[in-house]
Amino acid sequence: MSGYNVTDTNLPINSNNTCKDIHECLDSVSVCGLNSYCYNYNGSFSCFCWEGYNVSDVNKDISKSNPCIDINECLFSPSVCGPNANCTNEIGSYNCSCLYGFTATNSSLSISINNICKDVDECVEISDVCGPNSICNNTVGSYNCSCMSGYNVTDPNLPINNNNPCKDIHECLDSESVCGPNSHCYNYNGSFSCFCWGGYNVSDGNKAISKGNPCTDIDECLLSP
């Protein structure tokens, strides 16, 4: 029968010289080809591809001439790694890594379509990421920093962070352009205040002192007791 050979080829087949199973899998590579398992059983055998491999021509049996080849899992759609991830094909396998600004939902598990990469909220996860006197705004895959009102970044050519923090704007360095004439300018962190000199009052008492609403002389002679 197919898959069997006589025990002693020099003697006739009978009950004392029976047909025995041919163990085709003794040299599995020559039978099934590379990247495969060979399973022997009475009268025949079967070939199976290793995990991460598939037969070259799926319409034919696995063999040395139709071997198992690497599956490029990274070509699958939807992606085996899920969204916001890089897929790197490896021989017999693949590797997933999150894009910059993303992290695995469960860091103790491998990245996959069931454990996708989620956005990192840098404004929460990274302590004082923008430095003092700043506002952190999280975006998908990133974040941006801006200075609070009354502050400017130390070096405008560099991103805002702890090494290039937002510093107070000293509005009073040119007092007259801020508060107008006949006034004092008082600078403090994040803002400033204007005060009229003695003997002067703001033109429009309903508005803040400024160059457009300056301090003017009080005509004390018009004051009545």
Coordinates of C-alpha atoms in Angstrom, one line a residue, residues 24-142:
E24 CA 8.8 10.2 5.7
C25 CA 9.5 12.8 8.4
L26 CA 13.0 11.5 9.3
D27 CA 14.3 14.2 7.0
S28 CA 11.4 16.7 7.2
V29 CA 13.1 19.5 5.2
S30 CA 13.5 17.2 2.2
V31 CA 9.8 16.3 2.4
C32 CA 8.1 19.5 3.6
G33 CA 10.7 22.1 2.9
L34 CA 11.9 24.9 5.2
N35 CA 9.9 26.6 8.0
S36 CA 7.6 23.6 8.5
Y37 CA 6.6 20.7 10.8
C38 CA 6.3 17.2 9.4
Y39 CA 3.9 14.8 11.2
N40 CA 4.2 11.1 10.4
Y41 CA 1.3 8.7 10.8
N42 CA 0.7 5.1 9.6
G43 CA 0.7 5.1 5.8
S44 CA 1.3 8.8 5.2
F45 CA 2.4 12.1 6.6
S46 CA 1.3 15.8 6.8
C47 CA 3.2 19.1 6.6
F48 CA 2.3 22.2 8.5
C49 CA 3.8 25.7 8.3
W50 CA 5.4 27.2 11.4
E51 CA 3.5 30.1 13.0
G52 CA 4.2 33.2 11.1
Y53 CA 4.6 31.4 7.8
N54 CA 2.3 30.3 5.0
V55 CA 2.6 28.0 2.0
S56 CA 3.9 29.7 -1.2
D57 CA 1.0 28.4 -3.3
V58 CA -2.1 27.7 -1.2
N59 CA -3.6 25.6 -4.0
K60 CA -0.8 23.0 -3.6
D61 CA 0.4 20.9 -0.8
I62 CA 3.4 22.0 1.3
S63 CA 6.6 20.5 -0.1
K64 CA 10.2 21.2 -0.7
S65 CA 9.2 22.8 -4.1
N66 CA 6.2 24.7 -2.5
P67 CA 7.7 25.7 0.9
C68 CA 6.4 27.8 3.7
I69 CA 7.4 31.4 3.5
D70 CA 7.3 34.3 5.9
I71 CA 3.9 36.1 6.3
N72 CA 4.3 39.9 6.2
E73 CA 1.7 40.6 8.9
C74 CA 2.3 44.3 8.4
L75 CA 0.5 44.2 5.1
F76 CA -2.8 43.1 6.7
S77 CA -5.7 45.4 6.9
P78 CA -6.8 46.4 9.4
S79 CA -3.3 46.7 10.9
V80 CA -2.4 43.9 13.4
C81 CA -0.9 46.6 15.6
G82 CA -4.0 48.8 15.6
P83 CA -4.0 52.6 15.0
N84 CA -1.2 55.0 16.0
A85 CA 1.4 52.3 15.8
N86 CA 4.4 51.2 13.6
C87 CA 4.5 47.6 12.4
T88 CA 7.9 46.0 11.7
N89 CA 7.9 42.7 9.9
E90 CA 10.3 40.1 11.2
I91 CA 11.1 36.6 9.9
G92 CA 8.3 34.5 11.2
S93 CA 6.8 37.2 13.2
Y94 CA 6.3 41.0 13.5
N95 CA 6.8 43.8 16.1
C96 CA 4.5 46.7 17.0
S97 CA 5.6 50.0 18.5
C98 CA 3.6 53.1 19.3
L99 CA 4.1 56.3 17.4
Y100 CA 5.7 59.2 19.3
G101 CA 3.2 60.7 21.7
F102 CA 1.3 57.4 22.1
T103 CA 1.6 54.5 24.5
A104 CA 0.0 51.1 24.9
T105 CA -3.4 51.1 26.6
N106 CA -2.1 48.3 28.9
S107 CA 1.7 48.6 29.2
S108 CA 2.0 45.0 30.6
L109 CA 0.6 43.6 27.3
S110 CA 1.9 43.5 23.8
I111 CA 0.6 46.2 21.4
S112 CA -2.1 44.7 19.2
I113 CA -5.5 45.5 17.7
N114 CA -6.9 44.5 21.2
N115 CA -4.3 46.6 23.1
I116 CA -4.0 49.7 21.0
C117 CA -1.8 52.8 21.3
K118 CA -3.5 55.7 23.0
D119 CA -2.6 59.3 23.1
V120 CA -0.2 60.3 26.0
D121 CA -1.6 63.4 27.8
E122 CA 1.8 65.0 28.4
C123 CA 0.1 67.8 30.3
V124 CA -0.9 65.3 33.0
E125 CA 1.7 62.6 32.7
I126 CA 4.8 64.8 32.6
S127 CA 5.3 67.0 35.6
D128 CA 5.6 70.7 34.8
V129 CA 6.3 69.9 31.1
C130 CA 6.0 73.5 30.0
G131 CA 7.7 75.1 33.0
P132 CA 6.3 77.9 35.2
N133 CA 3.8 80.6 34.2
S134 CA 2.6 78.6 31.2
I135 CA -0.4 76.8 29.8
C136 CA -0.2 73.3 28.5
N137 CA -2.6 72.1 25.8
N138 CA -2.7 68.4 25.0
T139 CA -3.1 67.4 21.3
V140 CA -3.4 64.0 19.7
G141 CA 0.1 62.6 19.7
S142 CA 1.7 65.7 21.0

